[in-house]
């Protein structure tokens, strides 16, 4: 498992450091770009992606929406997530 933070860039982090990076505007499209680049560079098949977000950002269109799982915080939105992605969950349901 690899952990990442993002805003207008993607930053790798880990559980040991407990560092959270970013804080600017949100660009979801960089996540898809990053995943596609990693798949090519590391020659891996499509990983399963879990995103914790408020859902506000640019619109993202996914090449493999079935592999993406979006967890939306309270008062968040799914308006900017690819409509082909059916794995969208409200964190309110997990409290």
Short mmCIF file of C-alpha atoms in Angstrom, two decimals:
data_model
loop_
_atom_site.label_atom_id
_atom_site.label_comp_id
_atom_site.label_asym_id
_atom_site.label_seq_id
_atom_site.Cartn_x
_atom_site.Cartn_y
_atom_site.Cartn_z
CA UNK A 1 0.00 0.00 0.00
CA UNK A 2 1.24 3.47 -0.88
CA UNK A 3 -0.20 6.69 0.54
CA UNK A 4 -0.44 10.04 -1.20
CA UNK A 5 -1.67 13.55 -0.48
CA UNK A 6 -2.65 15.92 -3.26
CA UNK A 7 -3.84 19.39 -4.10
CA UNK A 8 -2.33 20.72 -7.34
CA UNK A 9 0.51 18.20 -7.00
CA UNK A 10 0.77 14.62 -5.77
CA UNK A 11 2.96 13.98 -2.70
CA UNK A 12 3.88 10.53 -1.41
CA UNK A 13 3.73 10.11 2.37
CA UNK A 14 3.67 7.21 4.84
CA UNK A 15 2.14 6.21 8.15
CA UNK A 16 5.45 6.51 9.99
CA UNK A 17 5.98 10.19 9.17
CA UNK A 18 2.31 11.13 9.63
CA UNK A 19 2.98 14.10 7.34
CA UNK A 20 0.17 15.57 5.29
CA UNK A 21 1.16 17.63 2.27
CA UNK A 22 -0.70 20.13 0.18
CA UNK A 23 -3.31 22.62 1.13
CA UNK A 24 -3.90 24.53 -2.08
CA UNK A 25 -6.71 24.16 -4.59
CA UNK A 26 -7.72 20.66 -5.55
CA UNK A 27 -7.05 19.16 -8.96
CA UNK A 28 -8.47 15.64 -9.18
CA UNK A 29 -7.18 15.29 -12.73
CA UNK A 30 -3.59 15.07 -11.45
CA UNK A 31 -4.51 11.85 -9.63
CA UNK A 32 -5.45 10.10 -12.87
CA UNK A 33 -2.35 11.50 -14.57
CA UNK A 34 -0.16 10.28 -11.70
CA UNK A 35 -1.70 6.80 -11.67
CA UNK A 36 -1.31 6.40 -15.44
CA UNK A 37 2.33 7.55 -15.26
CA UNK A 38 3.09 5.14 -12.38
CA UNK A 39 1.49 2.26 -14.27
CA UNK A 40 3.69 2.96 -17.29
CA UNK A 41 6.89 3.63 -15.32
CA UNK A 42 6.54 0.67 -12.94
CA UNK A 43 4.86 -1.59 -15.51
CA UNK A 44 2.00 -2.49 -13.19
CA UNK A 45 -1.65 -3.21 -13.84
CA UNK A 46 -4.21 -0.73 -12.60
CA UNK A 47 -4.14 -0.52 -8.80
CA UNK A 48 -7.21 0.03 -6.67
CA UNK A 49 -7.39 3.67 -5.59
CA UNK A 50 -9.08 5.02 -2.45
CA UNK A 51 -9.61 8.78 -2.21
CA UNK A 52 -10.68 10.64 0.93
CA UNK A 53 -11.99 14.08 -0.08
CA UNK A 54 -14.59 16.78 0.31
CA UNK A 55 -15.19 16.30 -3.41
CA UNK A 56 -14.55 19.89 -4.45
CA UNK A 57 -12.04 20.22 -7.28
CA UNK A 58 -11.80 20.01 -11.02
CA UNK A 59 -13.72 17.34 -12.92
CA UNK A 60 -11.94 14.01 -13.22
CA UNK A 61 -12.50 11.50 -16.02
CA UNK A 62 -11.12 8.04 -15.24
CA UNK A 63 -9.80 5.41 -17.63
CA UNK A 64 -10.84 2.64 -15.24
CA UNK A 65 -13.55 4.02 -12.89
CA UNK A 66 -14.30 0.59 -11.36
CA UNK A 67 -10.87 0.68 -9.65
CA UNK A 68 -11.53 3.98 -7.88
CA UNK A 69 -13.31 4.33 -4.52
CA UNK A 70 -14.23 7.80 -3.29
CA UNK A 71 -14.97 8.54 0.38
CA UNK A 72 -16.69 11.91 0.75
CA UNK A 73 -16.54 13.81 4.05
CA UNK A 74 -19.55 15.53 5.60
CA UNK A 75 -20.92 18.41 3.50
CA UNK A 76 -18.90 17.18 0.52
CA UNK A 77 -20.02 16.59 -3.04
CA UNK A 78 -19.53 14.05 -5.79
CA UNK A 79 -20.37 16.53 -8.58
CA UNK A 80 -16.79 16.56 -9.94
CA UNK A 81 -16.18 12.80 -9.92
CA UNK A 82 -16.52 10.84 -13.16
CA UNK A 83 -20.17 9.79 -13.50
CA UNK A 84 -18.98 6.32 -14.58
CA UNK A 85 -17.55 5.80 -11.08
CA UNK A 86 -20.12 4.01 -8.94
CA UNK A 87 -17.88 3.50 -5.88
CA UNK A 88 -18.71 6.71 -4.02
CA UNK A 89 -19.36 6.55 -0.30
CA UNK A 90 -20.38 9.10 2.31
CA UNK A 91 -18.19 8.92 5.39
CA UNK A 92 -21.30 9.77 7.41
CA UNK A 93 -22.36 6.15 6.81
CA UNK A 94 -19.27 4.91 8.64
CA UNK A 95 -19.71 6.90 11.86
#
